[in-house]
Short mmCIF file of C-alpha atoms and ligand atoms in Angstrom, two decimals:
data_model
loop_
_atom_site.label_atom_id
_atom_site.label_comp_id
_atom_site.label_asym_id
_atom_site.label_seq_id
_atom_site.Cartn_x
_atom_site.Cartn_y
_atom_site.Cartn_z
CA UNK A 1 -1.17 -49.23 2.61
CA UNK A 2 -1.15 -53.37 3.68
CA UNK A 3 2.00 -53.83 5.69
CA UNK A 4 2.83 -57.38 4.30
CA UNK A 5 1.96 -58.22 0.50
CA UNK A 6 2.43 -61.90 -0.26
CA UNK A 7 4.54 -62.00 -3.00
CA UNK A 8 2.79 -64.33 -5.98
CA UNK A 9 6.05 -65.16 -7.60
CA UNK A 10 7.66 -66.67 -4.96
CA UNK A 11 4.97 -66.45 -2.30
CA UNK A 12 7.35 -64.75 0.65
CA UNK A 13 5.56 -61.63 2.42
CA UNK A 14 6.94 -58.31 1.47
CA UNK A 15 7.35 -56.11 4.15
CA UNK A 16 5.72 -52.94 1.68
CA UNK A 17 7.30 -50.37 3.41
CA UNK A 18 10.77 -51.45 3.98
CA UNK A 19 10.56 -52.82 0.03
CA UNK A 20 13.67 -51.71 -1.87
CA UNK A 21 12.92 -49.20 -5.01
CA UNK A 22 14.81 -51.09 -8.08
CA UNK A 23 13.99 -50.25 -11.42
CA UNK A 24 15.74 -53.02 -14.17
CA UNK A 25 18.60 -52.05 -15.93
CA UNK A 26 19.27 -52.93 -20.03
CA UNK A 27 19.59 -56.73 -19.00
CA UNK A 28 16.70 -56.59 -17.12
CA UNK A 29 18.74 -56.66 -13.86
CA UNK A 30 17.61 -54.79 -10.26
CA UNK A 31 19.13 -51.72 -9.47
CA UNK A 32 18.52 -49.70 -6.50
CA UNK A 33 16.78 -46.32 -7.22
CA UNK A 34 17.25 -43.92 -3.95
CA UNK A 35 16.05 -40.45 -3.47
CA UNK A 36 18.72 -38.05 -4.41
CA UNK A 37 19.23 -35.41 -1.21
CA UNK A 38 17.38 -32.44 -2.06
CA UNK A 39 15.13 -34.23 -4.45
CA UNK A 40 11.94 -32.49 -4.78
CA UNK A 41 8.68 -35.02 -5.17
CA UNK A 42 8.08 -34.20 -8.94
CA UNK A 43 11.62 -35.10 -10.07
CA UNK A 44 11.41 -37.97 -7.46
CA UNK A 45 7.66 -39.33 -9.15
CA UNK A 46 8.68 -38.72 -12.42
CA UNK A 47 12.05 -41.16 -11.85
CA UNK A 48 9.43 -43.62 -10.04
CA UNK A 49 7.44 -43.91 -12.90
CA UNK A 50 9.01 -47.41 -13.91
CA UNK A 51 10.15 -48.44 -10.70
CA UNK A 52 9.46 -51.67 -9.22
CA UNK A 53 10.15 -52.97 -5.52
CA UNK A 54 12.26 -55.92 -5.02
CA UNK A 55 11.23 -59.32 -3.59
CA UNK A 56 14.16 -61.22 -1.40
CA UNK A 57 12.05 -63.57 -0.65
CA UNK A 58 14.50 -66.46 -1.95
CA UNK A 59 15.89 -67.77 -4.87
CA UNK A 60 16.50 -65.15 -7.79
CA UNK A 61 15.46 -61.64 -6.57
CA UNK A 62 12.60 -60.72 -9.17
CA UNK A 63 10.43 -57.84 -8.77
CA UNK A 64 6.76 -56.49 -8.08
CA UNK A 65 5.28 -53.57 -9.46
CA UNK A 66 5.84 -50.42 -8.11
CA UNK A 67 2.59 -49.51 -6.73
CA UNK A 68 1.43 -53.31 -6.27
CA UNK A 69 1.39 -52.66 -2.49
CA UNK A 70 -0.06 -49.24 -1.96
CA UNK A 71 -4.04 -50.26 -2.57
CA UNK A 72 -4.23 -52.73 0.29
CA UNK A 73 -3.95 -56.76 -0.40
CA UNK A 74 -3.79 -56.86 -4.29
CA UNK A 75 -6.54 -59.08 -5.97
CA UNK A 76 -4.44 -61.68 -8.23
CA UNK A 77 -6.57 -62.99 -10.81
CA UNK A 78 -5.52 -66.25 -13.04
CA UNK A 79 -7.11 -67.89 -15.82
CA UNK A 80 -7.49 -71.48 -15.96
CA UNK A 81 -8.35 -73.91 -18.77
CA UNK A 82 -5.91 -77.16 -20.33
CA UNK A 83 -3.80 -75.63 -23.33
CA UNK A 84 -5.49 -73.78 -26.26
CA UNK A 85 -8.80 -73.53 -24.11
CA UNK A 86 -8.59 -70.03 -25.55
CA UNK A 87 -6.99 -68.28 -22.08
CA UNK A 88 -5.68 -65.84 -23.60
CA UNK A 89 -7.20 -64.75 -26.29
CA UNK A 90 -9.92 -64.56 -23.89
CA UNK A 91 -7.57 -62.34 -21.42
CA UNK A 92 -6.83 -60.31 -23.75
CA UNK A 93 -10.38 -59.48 -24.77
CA UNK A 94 -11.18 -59.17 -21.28
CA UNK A 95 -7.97 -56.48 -20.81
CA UNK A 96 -9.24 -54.83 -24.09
CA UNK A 97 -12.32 -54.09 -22.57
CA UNK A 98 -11.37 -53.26 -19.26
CA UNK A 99 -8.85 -50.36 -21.50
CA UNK A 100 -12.21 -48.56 -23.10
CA UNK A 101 -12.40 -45.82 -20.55
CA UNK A 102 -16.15 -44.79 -21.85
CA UNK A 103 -17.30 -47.94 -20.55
CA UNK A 104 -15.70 -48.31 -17.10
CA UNK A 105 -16.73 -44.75 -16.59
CA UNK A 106 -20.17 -45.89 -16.90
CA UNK A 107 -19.44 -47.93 -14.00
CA UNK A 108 -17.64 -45.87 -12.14
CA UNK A 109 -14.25 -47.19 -12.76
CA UNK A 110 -11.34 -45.56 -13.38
CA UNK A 111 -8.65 -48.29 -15.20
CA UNK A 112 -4.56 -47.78 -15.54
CA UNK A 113 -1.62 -49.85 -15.84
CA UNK A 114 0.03 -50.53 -12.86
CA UNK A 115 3.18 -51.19 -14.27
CA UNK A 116 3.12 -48.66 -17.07
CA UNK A 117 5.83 -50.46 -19.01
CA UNK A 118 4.45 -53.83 -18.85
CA UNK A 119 0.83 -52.23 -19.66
CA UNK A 120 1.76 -50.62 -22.65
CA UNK A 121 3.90 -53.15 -24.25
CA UNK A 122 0.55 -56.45 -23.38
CA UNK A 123 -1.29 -53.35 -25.18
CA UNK A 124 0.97 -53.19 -27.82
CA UNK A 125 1.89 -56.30 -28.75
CA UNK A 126 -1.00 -58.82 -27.81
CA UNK A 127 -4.59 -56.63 -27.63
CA UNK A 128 -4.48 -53.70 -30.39
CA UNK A 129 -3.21 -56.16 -32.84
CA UNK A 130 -5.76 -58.64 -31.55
CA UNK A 131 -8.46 -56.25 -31.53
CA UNK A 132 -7.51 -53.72 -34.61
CA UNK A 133 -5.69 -55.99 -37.17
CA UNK A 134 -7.15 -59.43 -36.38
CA UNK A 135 -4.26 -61.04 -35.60
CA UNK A 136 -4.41 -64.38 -33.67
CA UNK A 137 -2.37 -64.32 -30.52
CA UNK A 138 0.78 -66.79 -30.47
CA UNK A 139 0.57 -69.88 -27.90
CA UNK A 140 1.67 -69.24 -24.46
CA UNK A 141 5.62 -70.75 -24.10
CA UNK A 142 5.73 -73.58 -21.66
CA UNK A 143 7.00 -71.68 -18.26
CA UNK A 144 6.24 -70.42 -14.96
CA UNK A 145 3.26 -68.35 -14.78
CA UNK A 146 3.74 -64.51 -15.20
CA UNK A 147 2.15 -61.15 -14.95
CA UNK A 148 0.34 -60.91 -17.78
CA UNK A 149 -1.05 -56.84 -17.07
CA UNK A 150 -1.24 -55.94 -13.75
CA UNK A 151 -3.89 -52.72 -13.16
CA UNK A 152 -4.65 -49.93 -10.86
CA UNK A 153 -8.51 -49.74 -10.76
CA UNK A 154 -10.40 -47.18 -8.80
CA UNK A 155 -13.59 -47.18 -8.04
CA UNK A 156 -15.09 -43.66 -7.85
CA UNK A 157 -18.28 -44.82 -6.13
CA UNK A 158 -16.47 -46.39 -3.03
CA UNK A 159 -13.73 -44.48 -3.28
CA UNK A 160 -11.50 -47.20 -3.08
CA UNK A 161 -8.48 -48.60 -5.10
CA UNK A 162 -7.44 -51.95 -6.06
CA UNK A 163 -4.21 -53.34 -7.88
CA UNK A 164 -4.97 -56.19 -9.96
CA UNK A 165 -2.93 -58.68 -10.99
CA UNK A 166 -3.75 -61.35 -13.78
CA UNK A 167 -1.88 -64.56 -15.09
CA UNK A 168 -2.33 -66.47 -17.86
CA UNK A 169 -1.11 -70.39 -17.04
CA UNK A 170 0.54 -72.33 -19.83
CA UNK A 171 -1.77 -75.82 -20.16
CA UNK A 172 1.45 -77.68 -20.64
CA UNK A 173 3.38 -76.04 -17.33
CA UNK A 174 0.45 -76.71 -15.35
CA UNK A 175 0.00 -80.53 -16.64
CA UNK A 176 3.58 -81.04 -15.69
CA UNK A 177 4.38 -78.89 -12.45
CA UNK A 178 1.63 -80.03 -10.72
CA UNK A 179 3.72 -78.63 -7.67
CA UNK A 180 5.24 -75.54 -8.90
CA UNK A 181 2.63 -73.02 -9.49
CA UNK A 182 3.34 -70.68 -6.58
CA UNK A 183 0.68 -67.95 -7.75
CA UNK A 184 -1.75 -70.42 -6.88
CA UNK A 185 -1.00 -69.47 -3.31
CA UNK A 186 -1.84 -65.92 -3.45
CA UNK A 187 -4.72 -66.09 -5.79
CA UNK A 188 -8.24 -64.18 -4.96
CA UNK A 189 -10.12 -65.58 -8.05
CA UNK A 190 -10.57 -67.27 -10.66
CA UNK A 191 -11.68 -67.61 -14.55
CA UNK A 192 -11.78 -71.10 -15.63
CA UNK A 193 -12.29 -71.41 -19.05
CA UNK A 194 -14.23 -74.27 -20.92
CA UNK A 195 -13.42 -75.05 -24.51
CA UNK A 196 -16.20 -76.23 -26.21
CA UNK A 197 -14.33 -78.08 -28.97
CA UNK A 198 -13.49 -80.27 -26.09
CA UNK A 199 -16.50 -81.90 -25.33
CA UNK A 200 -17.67 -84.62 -26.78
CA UNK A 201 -20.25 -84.11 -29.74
CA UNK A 202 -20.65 -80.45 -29.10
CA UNK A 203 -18.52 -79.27 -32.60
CA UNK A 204 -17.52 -82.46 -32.97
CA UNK A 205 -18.01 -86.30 -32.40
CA UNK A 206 -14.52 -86.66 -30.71
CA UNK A 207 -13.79 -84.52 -27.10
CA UNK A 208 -13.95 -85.39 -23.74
CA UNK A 209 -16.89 -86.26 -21.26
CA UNK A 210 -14.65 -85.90 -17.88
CA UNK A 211 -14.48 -82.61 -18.01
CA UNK A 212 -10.72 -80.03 -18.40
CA UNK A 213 -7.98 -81.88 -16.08
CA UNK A 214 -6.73 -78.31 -15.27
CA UNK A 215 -9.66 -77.13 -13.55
CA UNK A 216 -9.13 -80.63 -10.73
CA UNK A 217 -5.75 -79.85 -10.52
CA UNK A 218 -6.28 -76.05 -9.79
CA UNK A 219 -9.32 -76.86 -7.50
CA UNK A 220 -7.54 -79.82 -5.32
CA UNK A 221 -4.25 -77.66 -4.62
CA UNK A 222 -5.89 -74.67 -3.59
CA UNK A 223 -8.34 -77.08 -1.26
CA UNK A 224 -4.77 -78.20 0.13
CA UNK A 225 -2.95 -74.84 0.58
CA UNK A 226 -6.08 -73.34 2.03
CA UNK A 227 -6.31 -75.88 4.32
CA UNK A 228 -9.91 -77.12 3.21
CA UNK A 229 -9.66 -80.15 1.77
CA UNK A 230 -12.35 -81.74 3.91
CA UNK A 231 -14.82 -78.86 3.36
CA UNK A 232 -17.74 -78.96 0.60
CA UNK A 233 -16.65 -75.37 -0.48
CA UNK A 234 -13.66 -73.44 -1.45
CA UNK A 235 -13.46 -69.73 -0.25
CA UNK A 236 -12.95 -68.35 -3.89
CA UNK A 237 -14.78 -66.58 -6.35
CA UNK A 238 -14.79 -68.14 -9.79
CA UNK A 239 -15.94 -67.11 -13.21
CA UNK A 240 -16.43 -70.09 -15.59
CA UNK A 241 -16.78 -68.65 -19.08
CA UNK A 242 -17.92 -71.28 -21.72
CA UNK A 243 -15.47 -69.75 -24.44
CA UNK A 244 -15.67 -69.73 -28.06
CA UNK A 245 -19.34 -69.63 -28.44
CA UNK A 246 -18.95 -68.11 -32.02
CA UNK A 247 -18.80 -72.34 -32.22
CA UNK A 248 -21.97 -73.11 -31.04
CA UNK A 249 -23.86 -70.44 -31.96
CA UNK A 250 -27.27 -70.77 -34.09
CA UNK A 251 -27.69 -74.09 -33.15
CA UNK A 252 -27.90 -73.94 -29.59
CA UNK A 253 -31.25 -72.22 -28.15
CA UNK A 254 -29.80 -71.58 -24.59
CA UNK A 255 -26.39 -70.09 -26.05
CA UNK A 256 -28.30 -68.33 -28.64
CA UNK A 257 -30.17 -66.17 -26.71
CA UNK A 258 -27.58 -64.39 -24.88
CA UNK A 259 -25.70 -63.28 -28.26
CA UNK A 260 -29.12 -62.27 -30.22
CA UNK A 261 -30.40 -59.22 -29.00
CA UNK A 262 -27.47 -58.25 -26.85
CA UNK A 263 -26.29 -54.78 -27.14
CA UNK A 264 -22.65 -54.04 -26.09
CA UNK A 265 -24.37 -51.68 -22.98
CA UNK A 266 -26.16 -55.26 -22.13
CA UNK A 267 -22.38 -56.02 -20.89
CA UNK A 268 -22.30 -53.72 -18.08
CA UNK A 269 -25.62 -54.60 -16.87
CA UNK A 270 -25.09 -57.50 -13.92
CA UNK A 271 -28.36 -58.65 -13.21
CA UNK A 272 -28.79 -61.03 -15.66
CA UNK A 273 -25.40 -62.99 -14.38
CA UNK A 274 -27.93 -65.46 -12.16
CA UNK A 275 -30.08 -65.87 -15.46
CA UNK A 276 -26.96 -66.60 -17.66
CA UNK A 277 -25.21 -69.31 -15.01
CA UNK A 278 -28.91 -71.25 -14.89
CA UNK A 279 -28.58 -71.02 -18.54
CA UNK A 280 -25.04 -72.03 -19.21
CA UNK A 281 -25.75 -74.63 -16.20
CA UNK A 282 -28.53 -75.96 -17.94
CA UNK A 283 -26.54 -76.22 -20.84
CA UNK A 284 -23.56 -77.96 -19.58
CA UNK A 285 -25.83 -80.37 -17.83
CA UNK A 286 -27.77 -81.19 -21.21
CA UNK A 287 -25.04 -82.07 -22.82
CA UNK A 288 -22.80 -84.39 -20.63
CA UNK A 289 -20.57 -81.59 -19.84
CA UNK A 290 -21.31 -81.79 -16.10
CA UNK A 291 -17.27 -82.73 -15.69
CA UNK A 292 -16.68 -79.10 -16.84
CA UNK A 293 -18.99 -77.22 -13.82
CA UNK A 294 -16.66 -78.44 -11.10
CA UNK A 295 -15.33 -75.02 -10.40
CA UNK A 296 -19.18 -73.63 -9.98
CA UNK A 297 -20.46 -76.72 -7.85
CA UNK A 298 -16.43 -76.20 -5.57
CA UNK A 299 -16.15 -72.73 -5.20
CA UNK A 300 -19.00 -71.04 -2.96
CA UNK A 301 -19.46 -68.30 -4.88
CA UNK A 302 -19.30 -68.37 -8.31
CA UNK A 303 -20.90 -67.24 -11.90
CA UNK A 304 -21.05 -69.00 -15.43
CA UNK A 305 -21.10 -67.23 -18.73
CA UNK A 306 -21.14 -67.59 -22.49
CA UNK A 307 -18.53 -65.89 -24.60
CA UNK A 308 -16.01 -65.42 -27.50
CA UNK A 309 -12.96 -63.97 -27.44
CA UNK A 310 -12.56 -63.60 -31.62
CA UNK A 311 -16.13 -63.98 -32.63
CA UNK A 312 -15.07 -66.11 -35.55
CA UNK A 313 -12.63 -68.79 -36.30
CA UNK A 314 -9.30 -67.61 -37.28
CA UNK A 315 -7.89 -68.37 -40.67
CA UNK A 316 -4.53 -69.77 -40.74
CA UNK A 317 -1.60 -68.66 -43.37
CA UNK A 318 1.90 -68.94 -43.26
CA UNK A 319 1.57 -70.15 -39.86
CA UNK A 320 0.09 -66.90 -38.51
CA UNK A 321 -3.58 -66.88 -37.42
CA UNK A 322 -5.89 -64.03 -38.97
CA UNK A 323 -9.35 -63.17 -38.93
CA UNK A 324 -10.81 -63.46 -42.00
CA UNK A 325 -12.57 -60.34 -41.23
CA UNK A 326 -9.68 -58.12 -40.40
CA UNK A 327 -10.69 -57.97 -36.77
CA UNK A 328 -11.51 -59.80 -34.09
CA UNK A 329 -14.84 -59.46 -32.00
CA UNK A 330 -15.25 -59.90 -28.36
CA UNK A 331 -18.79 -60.65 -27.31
CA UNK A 332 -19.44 -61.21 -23.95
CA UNK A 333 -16.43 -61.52 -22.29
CA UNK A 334 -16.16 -57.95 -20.24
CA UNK A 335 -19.34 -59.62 -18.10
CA UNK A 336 -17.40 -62.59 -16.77
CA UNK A 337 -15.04 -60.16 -15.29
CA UNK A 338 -17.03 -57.44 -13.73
CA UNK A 339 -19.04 -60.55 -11.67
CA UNK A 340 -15.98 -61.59 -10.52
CA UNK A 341 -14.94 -57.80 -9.62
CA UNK A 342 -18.30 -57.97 -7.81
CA UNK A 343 -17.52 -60.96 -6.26
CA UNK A 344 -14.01 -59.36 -4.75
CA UNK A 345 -15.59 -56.41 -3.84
CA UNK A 346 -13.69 -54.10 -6.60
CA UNK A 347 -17.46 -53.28 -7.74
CA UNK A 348 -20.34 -52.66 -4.76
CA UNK A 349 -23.53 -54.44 -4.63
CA UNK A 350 -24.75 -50.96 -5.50
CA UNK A 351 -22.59 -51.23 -9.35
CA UNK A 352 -24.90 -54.00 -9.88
CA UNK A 353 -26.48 -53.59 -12.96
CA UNK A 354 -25.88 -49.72 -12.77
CA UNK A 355 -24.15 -49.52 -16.31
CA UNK A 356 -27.55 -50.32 -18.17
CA UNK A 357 -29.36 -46.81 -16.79
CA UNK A 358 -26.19 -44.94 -17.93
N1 GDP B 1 -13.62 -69.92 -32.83
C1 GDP B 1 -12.92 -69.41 -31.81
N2 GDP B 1 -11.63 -69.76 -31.64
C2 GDP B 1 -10.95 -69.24 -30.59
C3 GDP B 1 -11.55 -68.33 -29.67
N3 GDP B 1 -10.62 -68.00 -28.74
C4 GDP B 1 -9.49 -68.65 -29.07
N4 GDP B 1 -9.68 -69.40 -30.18
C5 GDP B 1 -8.69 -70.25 -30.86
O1 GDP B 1 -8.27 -71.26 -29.95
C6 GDP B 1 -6.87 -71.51 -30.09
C7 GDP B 1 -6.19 -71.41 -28.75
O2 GDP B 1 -6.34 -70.11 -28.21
P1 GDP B 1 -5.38 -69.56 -27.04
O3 GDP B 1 -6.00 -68.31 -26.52
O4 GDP B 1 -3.97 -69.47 -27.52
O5 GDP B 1 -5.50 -70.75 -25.98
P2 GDP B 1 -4.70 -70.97 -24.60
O6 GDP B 1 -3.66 -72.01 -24.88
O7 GDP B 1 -5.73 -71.48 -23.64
O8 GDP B 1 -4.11 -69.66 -24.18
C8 GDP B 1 -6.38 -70.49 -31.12
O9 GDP B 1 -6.25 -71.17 -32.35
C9 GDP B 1 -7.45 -69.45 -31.21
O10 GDP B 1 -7.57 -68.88 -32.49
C10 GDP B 1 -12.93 -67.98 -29.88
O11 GDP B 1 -13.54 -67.19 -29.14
N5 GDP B 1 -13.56 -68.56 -30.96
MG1 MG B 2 -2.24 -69.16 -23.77
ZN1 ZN B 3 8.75 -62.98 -4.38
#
């Protein structure tokens, strides 16, 4: 267990072990939860189930999930991109994938919620109908960045455990807070998505050729609060996923290639992540999208990937997005986040490419 967590809501340190047990009452409101004398450890789990611990750190109390503590320092993971990028449709392709327990068995990974409330409903609500009945996910509201899922992932080879953490940023909040995005201060990676519909000529003749102004904002204020605004490199791992390659698809050789003859087991296999960044390098490169690799050529370690989220465009009626298939199809997008596991040590050098032989 760490003995300090830094909170990424308000960015105190939590002392773990002094940490009051709260779970939320019906208005969503702290309330302690204490050991009753005599309280056997079953009874006493079983009540723990939903509890959280309580960050003073200042301002509004708010809370952390119960176990975010116990693995050591918990990997917080955000997703980048300006607004509609396709964040988080993307996250929740990413969490769908990370849910299909076959798969993460094949790499040795056992995957739960860490807060089982908050798990269940982002599994509810946002991925099965996502994934099941093809409906588009709604835009993210303008506000403060939040726990989107947080997970408890154990690796079976190493025998350790993690607890993962992952926001989604509102585009909007981010273009106008430029100084209130606290998570920023406790993140350990990031995925930094690239909408192709934004650059210029790729889907269409309008689009940018300076690149996402998320991506400098992100980069520059964690250059300041790290202290390392002089240095070439940031200490962070990043995952730039081109997104919404369903787009550019069967017109673009270098894309092309990675959705062809890719079988879903190709997903788990990680040795062709140094293939796939030359690739989509040499694709951004070729087509005046250099503005968008600033989070590859900043951060000193970091991978770049093709993907979609829906596999299709979504049809539009009565103001709710569909596919027109009845589902939605993730390609590619499990791969971003199992190099950036590797990257934060949550997989071994000795996953690497393991999945594939399974
Ligand atoms: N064609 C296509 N459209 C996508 C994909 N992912 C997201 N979109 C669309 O892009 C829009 C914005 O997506 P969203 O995830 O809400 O973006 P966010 O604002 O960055 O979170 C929506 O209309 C989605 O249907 C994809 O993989 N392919
Ligand atoms: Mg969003
Ligand atoms: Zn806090």
């Amino acid at each position: 267990m760490t003995d300090h967590v830094r909170c990424p809501i308000c960015l105190s340190t939590v002392d773990w072990a002094q940490a009051e047990t709260v779970t939320l009452n019906a208005d969503g409101r702290p309330e302690p939860l204490v050991r009753l004398p005599g309280e056997d450890d079953v009874r006493w789990n079983h009540r723990r189930l939903d509890a959280y611990r309580l960050c003073a750190g200042g301002g509004e109390p708010h809370v952390l999930p119960g176990r975010y503590g116990d693995f050591g320092e918990p990997l917080v993971i955000g997703v980048v991109g300006e607004s509609a990028a396709g964040k988080s449709h993307l996250l929740a392709a990413m969490l769908g994938m990370l849910s299909d327990v076959d798969r993460m068995a094949r790499l040795g990974l056992v995957v739960g919620g860490l807060d089982l409330k908050l798990h269940q409903r982002y599994l509810k609500d946002v991925v099965r109908p996502f994934l099941d009945q093809g409906l588009g996910l709604a835009g993210t509201p303008a506000q403060p960045p939040e726990f989107t899922d947080a997970l408890w992932i154990h690796n079976s080879n190493t025998g350790r455990s993690f607890a993962v953490a992952f926001f989604d940023v509102s585009g909007e909040w981010l273009a106008d807070h430029d100084a209130e995005v606290p998570f920023l201060g406790a993140v350990s990676a990031l995925v930094f998505v690239v909408d192709p519909t934004r650059i210029r000529g790729l889907t269409a003749t309008g689009g940018s050729v300076t690149g996402d102004p998320s991506f400098g904002v992100v980069l520059d204020k964690i250059a300041r609060l790290r202290g390392v605004d002089g240095s070439q490199f940031l200490p962070l791992p990043a995952a730039v996923v081109i997104g919404k390659c369903d787009l550019l698809r069967h017109h673009e050789n270098l894309v092309d290639r990675w959705f062809q003859n890719a079988s879903p087991d190709e997903e788990l296999h990680l040795a062709t992540v140094e293939e796939e960044s030359e690739d989509a390098y040499a694709f951004l490169s070729s087509r005046d999208a250099r503005g968008w690799l600033a989070p590859f050529v900043r951060c000193a370690r970091s991978t770049l990937h093709f993907a979609t989220a829906t596999g299709h465009k979504a049809v539009e009626a009565d103001g709710v997005q569909r596919s027109p298939h009845g589902s939605f199809a993730p390609r590619r997008t499990l791969k971003p986040m199992l190099a950036l596991f590797a990257m934060c040590g949550v997989l071994g050098p000795t996953d690497l490419g393991q999945g594939a032989a399974g």
